[in-house]
Amino acid sequence: MFADLGGAQFLMTSTILEMRDITKTFPGVKALSNVNLRVEEGEIHAVVGENGAGKSTLMKVLSGVYASGTYDGAIVYRGEECHFKGIHDSEHKGIVIIHQELALVPMLSIAENIFLGNEHARYGVIDWNANETRTSALLKKVGLKEDPKTLITNIGVGKQQLVEIAKALSKEVKLLILDEPTASLSERDSQALLDLLLEFKRQGITSILISHKLNEVNRVADKVTIIRDGRTIETLTKQDISEDRIITSMVGRSLDDRYPPREPKIGEVVLQVKNWSVYHPIHAERQVIKGIDINVRKGEVVGIAGLMGAGRTEFAMSLFGRSYGRRISGEVLLKGKPIDVSSVSKAVEQGIAYVTEDRKTYGLNLIDHIKHNITLANLGGVSRHSVIDDLRELAVANEYKAKTNIRSSSVYQMTGNLSGGNQQKVVLSKWLFANPEVLILDEPTRGIDVGAKYEIYTIIARLASEGKAIIVISSEMPELLGITDRIYVMNEGRIVGEMAASDASQEKIMRAIVRGEGKAS
């Protein structure tokens, strides 16, 4: 909309959404306290804050997950005060939320997922041709060329995220909310999704973006609202947005150094893996890991870099009790002696621990409390004559809660109710109590904020100083460069580069990936 004032035209923006003095309380916890959010039509508005700051709670209030009457304050959408009783009410108005955990059914087709519960039908019979024709048009809008009949399980995570967006478009979305949309995506897929958001902006669609990746926020956001401890701190306009300013507002202090200082004290070789090969668990002829040789020393943090699909997680899981793959061959040595890692229990007994990249599915029991999760990998450490000593277990849980700074009301809080950063600390505590010689960390800071990341890095540095041998798998190259001593580079199931972190750079790592250069010392 333009206004003509004295011959000059000025762009007039209209407010599509106002959330006024939103307060949401759970038993014993005030999650939101008088939070205000104002979003202009056609903009990309980022909402950032530490884990547990209240971002997702605010979006659940907006989308009707938390129904009107369960919170205080007002939602004004397109000039009308709204009282959403459920998610269907908000979607009817054109407000659609895409959660971090994708809500797709793997064994249904793309078309079936997009129109699930909202199918085109004639006389009570689903018109599959109409659904698939409409799906093709929606997929084209998000840049996908897949057949609508393709099963979700047969496409990658990046494409699944785009299917979720196509699903939102099918509901004639006016305000699109994306909660950590790039958390599980490769760099290339992340850039493609951000480009799509910018294209939606040109088409007049308004977006709210929740992200911990501040470089992405910096790239696409027109405004940024920062929430800390359930309160609105400030809203920055485009010219004021900078990573340093956001971090200071998020954590209440300046983080001059993103990574804790450490002085490595590297000793003898603890772990050696020789000629490790793994085949796909379903496609028996497909070799996933191809003759890998690596070693890790006492007190050393070794990084494994690579693009999505390079085989990093498959390597780690196969090493940890053969929990991935078939026809696994090769040798594992601990302090020079061959060890048996043919099952998870044997790997744990030998002193190897693996912190999975998918903490919610494989790392935690979300419907149990913190205390039980922390002791789960070492029940013998809290038992007498095979009977768990409840007081001993409580003492251990409280000890590791303090050591890793888990923020919770008590160790009896349900793990599923914790923020992502605190859930990750519970997973770390579980394996630290098992007292491993070798700790494999797979994407240890995925989906957590910059403040919680620093705490995880501090824990890693402390473990290295205690003599643990640590492997860190990460898709964030600055993270690997900041916390490791040495980096292996993987591509297509092979080690294609090795370099000291002090000599490494993002360019060198990418060059090794793209060109498959040999090992560089």
Short mmCIF file of C-alpha atoms in Angstrom, two decimals, residues 15-520:
data_model
loop_
_atom_site.label_atom_id
_atom_site.label_comp_id
_atom_site.label_asym_id
_atom_site.label_seq_id
_atom_site.Cartn_x
_atom_site.Cartn_y
_atom_site.Cartn_z
CA THR A 15 0.06 -4.70 11.13
CA ILE A 16 -1.09 -8.27 10.54
CA LEU A 17 -0.54 -9.51 14.11
CA GLU A 18 -0.30 -8.13 17.61
CA MET A 19 0.18 -10.27 20.68
CA ARG A 20 -0.40 -8.07 23.72
CA ASP A 21 0.77 -8.83 27.25
CA ILE A 22 0.70 -12.60 26.77
CA THR A 23 1.16 -14.41 30.08
CA LYS A 24 1.18 -18.21 30.29
CA THR A 25 1.66 -20.16 33.51
CA PHE A 26 2.27 -23.86 34.02
CA PRO A 27 2.17 -25.44 37.50
CA GLY A 28 4.97 -23.71 39.41
CA VAL A 29 6.43 -22.00 36.32
CA LYS A 30 5.58 -18.71 34.57
CA ALA A 31 6.61 -19.50 30.98
CA LEU A 32 5.55 -16.13 29.53
CA SER A 33 5.21 -12.83 31.37
CA ASN A 34 3.55 -9.93 29.52
CA VAL A 35 5.17 -10.76 26.18
CA ASN A 36 4.43 -8.42 23.28
CA LEU A 37 4.95 -9.18 19.60
CA ARG A 38 3.99 -7.00 16.63
CA VAL A 39 4.36 -8.31 13.07
CA GLU A 40 3.86 -6.24 9.91
CA GLU A 41 2.23 -7.70 6.82
CA GLY A 42 4.66 -9.14 4.27
CA GLU A 43 7.73 -9.20 6.53
CA ILE A 44 9.94 -11.98 7.84
CA HIS A 45 9.95 -11.51 11.61
CA ALA A 46 12.42 -13.60 13.61
CA VAL A 47 11.81 -14.58 17.23
CA VAL A 48 14.99 -15.59 19.06
CA GLY A 49 16.00 -16.49 22.58
CA GLU A 50 17.72 -19.14 24.63
CA ASN A 51 16.21 -22.59 25.05
CA GLY A 52 13.41 -22.28 27.57
CA ALA A 53 12.99 -18.54 26.92
CA GLY A 54 9.36 -19.09 25.83
CA LYS A 55 9.53 -18.85 22.01
CA SER A 56 7.71 -22.11 21.26
CA THR A 57 5.20 -21.48 24.05
CA LEU A 58 4.36 -18.11 22.49
CA MET A 59 3.82 -19.71 19.08
CA LYS A 60 1.63 -22.43 20.61
CA VAL A 61 -0.51 -19.69 22.14
CA LEU A 62 -0.76 -17.99 18.76
CA SER A 63 -1.66 -21.17 16.85
CA GLY A 64 -4.27 -22.38 19.35
CA VAL A 65 -2.29 -25.33 20.69
CA TYR A 66 -2.78 -23.56 24.02
CA ALA A 67 -6.43 -22.58 23.75
CA SER A 68 -7.93 -19.21 24.57
CA GLY A 69 -8.66 -19.07 28.29
CA THR A 70 -5.49 -20.92 29.27
CA TYR A 71 -3.43 -17.72 29.07
CA ASP A 72 -3.82 -14.01 29.76
CA GLY A 73 -3.45 -11.28 27.14
CA ALA A 74 -4.85 -10.66 23.67
CA ILE A 75 -4.18 -11.85 20.11
CA VAL A 76 -5.20 -9.31 17.46
CA TYR A 77 -5.00 -10.68 13.92
CA ARG A 78 -5.88 -8.43 10.97
CA GLY A 79 -7.51 -5.96 13.36
CA GLU A 80 -9.74 -8.57 15.02
CA GLU A 81 -9.22 -9.98 18.51
CA CYS A 82 -9.09 -13.76 18.16
CA HIS A 83 -9.87 -16.50 20.66
CA PHE A 84 -8.52 -19.69 19.14
CA LYS A 85 -9.83 -22.86 20.80
CA GLY A 86 -7.60 -25.13 18.76
CA ILE A 87 -5.23 -25.32 15.82
CA HIS A 88 -8.08 -25.62 13.30
CA ASP A 89 -9.35 -22.19 14.37
CA SER A 90 -6.01 -20.51 13.64
CA GLU A 91 -5.56 -22.40 10.35
CA HIS A 92 -9.03 -21.26 9.28
CA LYS A 93 -7.69 -17.70 9.59
CA GLY A 94 -4.58 -18.54 7.55
CA ILE A 95 -2.13 -18.96 10.45
CA VAL A 96 -0.11 -22.16 9.96
CA ILE A 97 2.73 -23.42 12.17
CA ILE A 98 5.43 -25.88 11.09
CA HIS A 99 7.03 -27.47 14.14
CA GLN A 100 10.68 -28.51 14.45
CA GLU A 101 9.62 -32.18 14.62
CA LEU A 102 8.03 -32.78 11.24
CA ALA A 103 4.44 -34.05 11.43
CA LEU A 104 4.49 -36.30 8.36
CA VAL A 105 3.45 -39.95 8.08
CA PRO A 106 6.44 -41.80 6.56
CA MET A 107 4.50 -44.59 4.84
CA LEU A 108 1.96 -42.30 3.19
CA SER A 109 2.57 -40.49 -0.10
CA ILE A 110 3.37 -36.81 -0.46
CA ALA A 111 -0.17 -36.11 -1.67
CA GLU A 112 -1.74 -38.09 1.17
CA ASN A 113 0.34 -36.16 3.71
CA ILE A 114 -0.43 -32.74 2.24
CA PHE A 115 -4.19 -33.29 2.29
CA LEU A 116 -4.44 -35.58 5.30
CA GLY A 117 -7.75 -34.71 6.98
CA ASN A 118 -8.46 -32.15 4.26
CA GLU A 119 -8.85 -34.32 1.18
CA HIS A 120 -10.69 -33.25 -1.97
CA ALA A 121 -13.79 -35.42 -2.18
CA ARG A 122 -16.90 -35.80 -4.35
CA TYR A 123 -20.04 -37.25 -2.85
CA GLY A 124 -18.03 -38.50 0.13
CA VAL A 125 -15.41 -40.28 -2.03
CA ILE A 126 -11.82 -39.00 -2.09
CA ASP A 127 -10.85 -37.66 -5.51
CA TRP A 128 -7.23 -38.84 -5.73
CA ASN A 129 -6.68 -37.29 -9.15
CA ALA A 130 -7.67 -33.87 -7.80
CA ASN A 131 -5.45 -34.32 -4.74
CA GLU A 132 -2.46 -35.30 -6.85
CA THR A 133 -2.99 -32.52 -9.41
CA ARG A 134 -3.20 -29.95 -6.63
CA THR A 135 -0.13 -31.52 -4.96
CA SER A 136 1.92 -31.16 -8.15
CA ALA A 137 1.10 -27.45 -8.28
CA LEU A 138 2.02 -26.97 -4.61
CA LEU A 139 5.30 -28.88 -4.99
CA LYS A 140 6.21 -26.67 -7.93
CA LYS A 141 5.74 -23.62 -5.71
CA VAL A 142 8.27 -24.93 -3.19
CA GLY A 143 10.72 -26.12 -5.85
CA LEU A 144 10.11 -29.88 -5.71
CA LYS A 145 9.75 -32.11 -8.77
CA GLU A 146 8.78 -35.29 -6.91
CA ASP A 147 5.86 -37.47 -8.00
CA PRO A 148 2.92 -36.84 -5.62
CA LYS A 149 2.67 -40.63 -5.16
CA THR A 150 6.23 -40.80 -3.69
CA LEU A 151 6.29 -42.06 -0.11
CA ILE A 152 7.62 -39.61 2.48
CA THR A 153 10.07 -42.23 3.74
CA ASN A 154 11.77 -42.20 0.32
CA ILE A 155 12.73 -38.51 0.35
CA GLY A 156 15.34 -36.72 2.45
CA VAL A 157 14.76 -34.44 5.44
CA GLY A 158 15.29 -31.29 3.37
CA LYS A 159 12.55 -32.29 0.94
CA GLN A 160 10.29 -33.34 3.80
CA GLN A 161 10.60 -29.82 5.21
CA LEU A 162 9.49 -28.45 1.83
CA VAL A 163 6.54 -30.86 1.82
CA GLU A 164 5.51 -29.39 5.19
CA ILE A 165 5.62 -25.92 3.64
CA ALA A 166 3.58 -27.15 0.64
CA LYS A 167 1.08 -28.52 3.16
CA ALA A 168 0.89 -25.07 4.75
CA LEU A 169 0.31 -23.47 1.33
CA SER A 170 -2.58 -25.88 0.76
CA LYS A 171 -4.31 -24.22 3.70
CA GLU A 172 -4.07 -20.79 2.02
CA VAL A 173 -1.54 -19.57 4.54
CA LYS A 174 -1.31 -15.85 5.27
CA LEU A 175 1.00 -16.06 8.30
CA LEU A 176 3.55 -18.88 8.23
CA ILE A 177 5.31 -19.82 11.48
CA LEU A 178 8.49 -21.90 11.18
CA ASP A 179 10.03 -23.34 14.35
CA GLU A 180 13.72 -24.15 13.76
CA PRO A 181 13.09 -25.10 10.10
CA THR A 182 16.78 -25.65 9.23
CA ALA A 183 17.86 -27.48 12.43
CA SER A 184 18.15 -30.84 10.65
CA LEU A 185 19.09 -29.58 7.19
CA SER A 186 22.37 -29.46 5.32
CA GLU A 187 23.86 -26.09 4.42
CA ARG A 188 22.58 -26.37 0.86
CA ASP A 189 19.04 -27.32 1.90
CA SER A 190 19.04 -24.55 4.52
CA GLN A 191 19.95 -21.93 1.93
CA ALA A 192 17.24 -23.24 -0.42
CA LEU A 193 14.63 -22.95 2.32
CA LEU A 194 15.71 -19.40 3.21
CA ASP A 195 15.54 -18.45 -0.47
CA LEU A 196 11.99 -19.84 -0.51
CA LEU A 197 11.04 -17.67 2.47
CA LEU A 198 12.34 -14.61 0.62
CA GLU A 199 10.27 -15.62 -2.41
CA PHE A 200 7.17 -15.97 -0.20
CA LYS A 201 7.88 -12.47 1.11
CA ARG A 202 7.83 -11.16 -2.48
CA GLN A 203 4.46 -12.89 -2.88
CA GLY A 204 3.11 -11.11 0.20
CA ILE A 205 3.19 -14.02 2.67
CA THR A 206 4.19 -13.02 6.20
CA SER A 207 6.56 -15.33 8.10
CA ILE A 208 7.60 -15.74 11.72
CA LEU A 209 10.95 -17.52 11.94
CA ILE A 210 12.24 -19.13 15.13
CA SER A 211 15.91 -20.02 14.76
CA HIS A 212 19.10 -20.42 16.77
CA LYS A 213 21.20 -19.92 13.63
CA LEU A 214 21.87 -16.21 13.90
CA ASN A 215 23.59 -15.99 10.52
CA GLU A 216 20.33 -17.15 8.93
CA VAL A 217 18.33 -14.63 10.97
CA ASN A 218 20.76 -11.92 9.89
CA ARG A 219 20.29 -12.89 6.25
CA VAL A 220 16.49 -12.94 5.92
CA ALA A 221 14.83 -11.17 8.85
CA ASP A 222 13.29 -7.71 8.55
CA LYS A 223 12.83 -7.51 12.31
CA VAL A 224 13.97 -9.57 15.28
CA THR A 225 12.15 -9.86 18.60
CA ILE A 226 14.30 -11.21 21.44
CA ILE A 227 12.74 -13.09 24.36
CA ARG A 228 14.59 -13.90 27.58
CA ASP A 229 13.19 -15.75 30.60
CA GLY A 230 9.63 -15.42 29.29
CA ARG A 231 9.81 -11.65 28.73
CA THR A 232 10.18 -9.45 25.65
CA ILE A 233 13.61 -7.78 25.75
CA GLU A 234 13.57 -5.75 22.52
CA THR A 235 12.66 -5.72 18.85
CA LEU A 236 15.39 -4.83 16.36
CA THR A 237 14.80 -3.43 12.88
CA LYS A 238 16.86 -4.47 9.85
CA GLN A 239 19.55 -1.82 10.26
CA ASP A 240 20.12 -2.72 13.92
CA ILE A 241 20.35 -6.50 13.48
CA SER A 242 23.75 -7.98 14.29
CA GLU A 243 24.79 -11.27 15.86
CA ASP A 244 26.59 -9.54 18.74
CA ARG A 245 23.56 -7.37 19.58
CA ILE A 246 21.22 -10.39 19.47
CA ILE A 247 23.50 -12.52 21.66
CA THR A 248 23.85 -9.79 24.28
CA SER A 249 20.06 -9.43 24.49
CA MET A 250 19.47 -13.19 24.47
CA VAL A 251 21.82 -14.15 27.28
CA GLY A 252 21.95 -10.86 29.19
CA ARG A 253 25.69 -10.56 28.72
CA SER A 254 28.24 -10.26 25.95
CA LEU A 255 29.79 -13.47 24.66
CA ASP A 256 33.08 -12.05 23.42
CA ASP A 257 34.44 -15.55 22.86
CA ARG A 258 32.01 -18.13 21.48
CA TYR A 259 34.26 -21.01 22.59
CA PRO A 260 35.81 -21.54 26.04
CA PRO A 261 39.61 -21.29 26.19
CA ARG A 262 41.50 -24.54 26.75
CA GLU A 263 45.08 -25.75 26.78
CA PRO A 264 45.11 -29.26 25.30
CA LYS A 265 47.14 -31.91 27.12
CA ILE A 266 47.19 -34.69 24.56
CA GLY A 267 48.58 -38.09 25.52
CA GLU A 268 48.82 -41.56 24.05
CA VAL A 269 46.43 -43.05 21.49
CA VAL A 270 43.27 -44.32 23.22
CA LEU A 271 41.07 -45.36 20.29
CA GLN A 272 42.12 -46.78 16.94
CA VAL A 273 39.73 -47.83 14.18
CA LYS A 274 41.27 -49.75 11.29
CA ASN A 275 39.79 -50.47 7.85
CA TRP A 276 36.20 -50.04 9.06
CA SER A 277 33.61 -50.96 6.44
CA VAL A 278 29.81 -51.03 6.70
CA TYR A 279 27.03 -51.97 4.30
CA HIS A 280 23.52 -50.55 4.23
CA PRO A 281 21.08 -52.36 6.56
CA ILE A 282 18.44 -52.80 3.82
CA HIS A 283 20.28 -52.43 0.49
CA ALA A 284 22.84 -55.16 1.08
CA GLU A 285 24.97 -54.32 -1.98
CA ARG A 286 25.46 -50.65 -0.99
CA GLN A 287 28.65 -49.93 0.94
CA VAL A 288 28.12 -46.94 3.22
CA ILE A 289 31.45 -46.81 5.08
CA LYS A 290 34.52 -47.62 3.00
CA GLY A 291 37.67 -48.64 4.85
CA ILE A 292 37.95 -45.86 7.45
CA ASP A 293 41.07 -45.46 9.60
CA ILE A 294 41.06 -42.99 12.49
CA ASN A 295 42.64 -42.55 15.91
CA VAL A 296 41.91 -40.42 18.96
CA ARG A 297 44.35 -39.63 21.78
CA LYS A 298 43.89 -39.08 25.49
CA GLY A 299 42.67 -35.54 26.17
CA GLU A 300 42.08 -34.88 22.47
CA VAL A 301 38.93 -33.54 20.82
CA VAL A 302 38.73 -34.86 17.26
CA GLY A 303 36.15 -33.49 14.84
CA ILE A 304 34.52 -35.23 11.90
CA ALA A 305 33.37 -32.81 9.20
CA GLY A 306 31.35 -33.56 6.09
CA LEU A 307 28.21 -32.74 4.19
CA MET A 308 24.84 -34.34 4.90
CA GLY A 309 24.99 -37.95 3.70
CA ALA A 310 28.76 -38.24 4.03
CA GLY A 311 28.32 -41.21 6.40
CA ARG A 312 29.42 -39.59 9.67
CA THR A 313 26.45 -40.74 11.77
CA GLU A 314 26.44 -44.16 10.11
CA PHE A 315 30.10 -44.57 11.04
CA ALA A 316 29.51 -43.53 14.65
CA MET A 317 26.46 -45.77 15.09
CA SER A 318 28.15 -48.78 13.52
CA LEU A 319 31.12 -48.28 15.84
CA PHE A 320 28.82 -48.08 18.84
CA GLY A 321 27.72 -51.69 19.15
CA ARG A 322 26.94 -52.13 15.48
CA SER A 323 23.70 -50.21 15.97
CA TYR A 324 23.71 -49.39 12.26
CA GLY A 325 24.51 -51.45 9.19
CA ARG A 326 25.33 -55.00 8.13
CA ARG A 327 28.42 -56.89 7.03
CA ILE A 328 30.54 -54.73 9.31
CA SER A 329 34.27 -55.41 9.18
CA GLY A 330 37.40 -53.82 10.58
CA GLU A 331 39.18 -53.60 13.89
CA VAL A 332 38.73 -51.44 16.99
CA LEU A 333 41.58 -51.06 19.46
CA LEU A 334 41.43 -49.43 22.89
CA LYS A 335 44.85 -48.47 24.24
CA GLY A 336 46.45 -50.79 21.72
CA LYS A 337 44.32 -53.85 22.47
CA PRO A 338 41.52 -55.18 20.21
CA ILE A 339 38.07 -54.86 21.78
CA ASP A 340 34.66 -56.36 21.07
CA VAL A 341 32.06 -53.76 20.07
CA SER A 342 29.59 -56.20 18.50
CA SER A 343 26.69 -55.01 20.67
CA VAL A 344 25.76 -51.79 22.46
CA SER A 345 26.19 -53.38 25.89
CA LYS A 346 29.67 -54.63 24.94
CA ALA A 347 30.66 -51.23 23.55
CA VAL A 348 29.56 -49.59 26.81
CA GLU A 349 31.44 -52.19 28.87
CA GLN A 350 34.59 -51.44 26.84
CA GLY A 351 34.27 -47.73 27.64
CA ILE A 352 32.67 -46.28 24.50
CA ALA A 353 29.69 -43.92 24.73
CA TYR A 354 27.64 -42.39 21.93
CA VAL A 355 25.51 -39.26 22.29
CA THR A 356 23.04 -39.50 19.41
CA GLU A 357 22.06 -36.61 17.15
CA ASP A 358 18.39 -37.52 17.75
CA ARG A 359 18.12 -37.11 21.51
CA LYS A 360 14.33 -37.28 21.59
CA THR A 361 14.05 -40.61 19.77
CA TYR A 362 17.19 -42.46 20.83
CA GLY A 363 18.80 -40.53 23.67
CA LEU A 364 16.08 -40.01 26.26
CA ASN A 365 12.95 -41.45 27.79
CA LEU A 366 10.86 -38.29 27.50
CA ILE A 367 8.00 -39.58 29.66
CA ASP A 368 10.30 -40.33 32.60
CA HIS A 369 12.00 -37.88 34.93
CA ILE A 370 15.57 -36.63 34.90
CA LYS A 371 16.75 -38.90 37.69
CA HIS A 372 16.02 -42.14 35.84
CA ASN A 373 17.41 -40.82 32.53
CA ILE A 374 20.76 -39.88 34.09
CA THR A 375 21.38 -43.32 35.61
CA LEU A 376 20.00 -45.37 32.72
CA ALA A 377 23.35 -46.29 31.12
CA ASN A 378 24.96 -47.33 34.41
CA LEU A 379 22.34 -48.90 36.66
CA GLY A 380 25.07 -50.95 38.32
CA GLY A 381 26.48 -47.70 39.67
CA VAL A 382 23.33 -47.08 41.73
CA SER A 383 22.51 -50.67 42.69
CA ARG A 384 23.29 -53.03 45.53
CA HIS A 385 22.86 -56.75 44.89
CA SER A 386 20.94 -55.91 41.68
CA VAL A 387 18.48 -53.68 43.55
CA ILE A 388 18.50 -49.94 42.78
CA ASP A 389 19.38 -47.80 45.78
CA ASP A 390 16.94 -44.91 45.44
CA LEU A 391 18.91 -42.55 47.69
CA ARG A 392 22.14 -43.29 45.82
CA GLU A 393 20.34 -42.69 42.49
CA LEU A 394 18.95 -39.40 43.79
CA ALA A 395 22.41 -38.28 44.93
CA VAL A 396 23.94 -39.15 41.54
CA ALA A 397 21.18 -37.34 39.64
CA ASN A 398 21.58 -34.21 41.75
CA GLU A 399 25.38 -34.36 41.36
CA TYR A 400 25.19 -34.44 37.55
CA LYS A 401 22.38 -31.89 37.46
CA ALA A 402 24.79 -29.52 39.21
CA LYS A 403 27.83 -30.56 37.12
CA THR A 404 26.14 -29.93 33.80
CA ASN A 405 23.92 -27.06 35.01
CA ILE A 406 20.60 -28.67 34.08
CA ARG A 407 17.93 -26.03 34.64
CA SER A 408 14.88 -27.70 36.14
CA SER A 409 12.67 -27.53 39.20
CA SER A 410 14.19 -30.82 40.44
CA VAL A 411 15.49 -34.13 39.14
CA TYR A 412 11.89 -35.36 39.28
CA GLN A 413 10.89 -33.05 36.42
CA MET A 414 9.78 -34.89 33.27
CA THR A 415 12.56 -34.85 30.68
CA GLY A 416 10.12 -34.14 27.86
CA ASN A 417 9.23 -30.82 29.50
CA LEU A 418 12.82 -29.53 29.42
CA SER A 419 14.21 -27.18 26.78
CA GLY A 420 16.40 -28.67 24.06
CA GLY A 421 19.63 -27.49 25.68
CA ASN A 422 18.71 -28.99 29.03
CA GLN A 423 17.64 -32.25 27.39
CA GLN A 424 21.07 -32.43 25.78
CA LYS A 425 22.70 -31.94 29.18
CA VAL A 426 20.66 -34.88 30.53
CA VAL A 427 21.94 -37.07 27.67
CA LEU A 428 25.51 -35.98 28.42
CA SER A 429 25.01 -36.64 32.13
CA LYS A 430 23.77 -40.15 31.36
CA TRP A 431 26.95 -41.03 29.53
CA LEU A 432 29.28 -39.16 31.87
CA PHE A 433 27.95 -41.25 34.77
CA ALA A 434 28.85 -44.35 32.71
CA ASN A 435 32.46 -43.03 32.87
CA PRO A 436 33.56 -43.84 29.29
CA GLU A 437 37.08 -43.78 27.91
CA VAL A 438 35.81 -42.59 24.53
CA LEU A 439 32.88 -40.22 24.05
CA ILE A 440 31.33 -39.82 20.59
CA LEU A 441 29.16 -36.70 20.31
CA ASP A 442 26.94 -36.57 17.22
CA GLU A 443 25.69 -33.01 16.54
CA PRO A 444 25.88 -32.16 20.27
CA THR A 445 24.53 -28.61 19.87
CA ARG A 446 21.87 -29.16 17.22
CA GLY A 447 18.75 -27.10 17.91
CA ILE A 448 20.07 -25.33 21.01
CA ASP A 449 20.80 -21.67 21.58
CA VAL A 450 24.12 -19.86 21.73
CA GLY A 451 24.18 -19.68 25.54
CA ALA A 452 23.49 -23.40 25.98
CA LYS A 453 26.06 -24.16 23.26
CA TYR A 454 28.74 -22.42 25.28
CA GLU A 455 27.85 -24.57 28.29
CA ILE A 456 28.10 -27.75 26.18
CA TYR A 457 31.49 -26.60 24.84
CA THR A 458 32.65 -25.99 28.41
CA ILE A 459 31.64 -29.54 29.39
CA ILE A 460 33.54 -30.94 26.38
CA ALA A 461 36.64 -28.93 27.31
CA ARG A 462 36.46 -30.14 30.90
CA LEU A 463 36.14 -33.78 29.83
CA ALA A 464 39.16 -33.42 27.55
CA SER A 465 41.15 -31.91 30.42
CA GLU A 466 40.22 -35.00 32.47
CA GLY A 467 41.81 -37.19 29.80
CA LYS A 468 38.77 -38.40 27.87
CA ALA A 469 39.14 -39.12 24.17
CA ILE A 470 36.35 -37.24 22.39
CA ILE A 471 34.96 -37.40 18.85
CA VAL A 472 32.65 -34.56 17.77
CA ILE A 473 30.51 -34.84 14.63
CA SER A 474 29.11 -31.48 13.56
CA SER A 475 27.61 -29.86 10.47
CA GLU A 476 28.69 -26.45 11.80
CA MET A 477 32.23 -25.90 10.59
CA PRO A 478 32.91 -22.90 12.86
CA GLU A 479 32.01 -25.15 15.80
CA LEU A 480 34.52 -27.80 14.75
CA LEU A 481 37.20 -25.18 14.19
CA GLY A 482 36.44 -23.65 17.60
CA ILE A 483 36.42 -26.71 19.88
CA THR A 484 38.55 -29.46 18.29
CA ASP A 485 42.26 -30.21 18.14
CA ARG A 486 42.21 -32.20 14.91
CA ILE A 487 39.65 -32.69 12.14
CA TYR A 488 38.91 -35.62 9.84
CA VAL A 489 36.91 -34.83 6.71
CA MET A 490 34.46 -37.41 5.37
CA ASN A 491 32.82 -37.66 1.98
CA GLU A 492 30.80 -40.54 0.53
CA GLY A 493 31.81 -42.92 3.31
CA ARG A 494 35.56 -42.23 3.09
CA ILE A 495 38.07 -40.11 4.99
CA VAL A 496 39.21 -37.56 2.40
CA GLY A 497 41.17 -35.22 4.62
CA GLU A 498 42.86 -34.83 8.00
CA MET A 499 44.22 -31.59 9.44
CA ALA A 500 45.11 -29.91 12.70
CA ALA A 501 42.30 -27.56 13.75
CA SER A 502 44.86 -24.75 14.09
CA ASP A 503 45.70 -25.14 10.38
CA ALA A 504 42.15 -25.76 9.20
CA SER A 505 39.60 -23.38 7.69
CA GLN A 506 36.15 -23.75 6.21
CA GLU A 507 37.69 -23.35 2.76
CA LYS A 508 40.22 -26.16 3.36
CA ILE A 509 37.51 -28.47 4.66
CA MET A 510 35.26 -27.79 1.66
CA ARG A 511 38.19 -28.22 -0.71
CA ALA A 512 38.87 -31.64 0.80
CA ILE A 513 35.22 -32.59 0.41
CA VAL A 514 34.83 -31.36 -3.15
CA ARG A 515 38.18 -32.50 -4.53
CA GLY A 516 38.70 -35.52 -2.29
CA GLU A 517 42.22 -34.37 -1.55
CA GLY A 518 44.44 -36.78 0.34
CA LYS A 519 45.34 -36.38 3.97
CA ALA A 520 46.98 -33.12 4.80
#
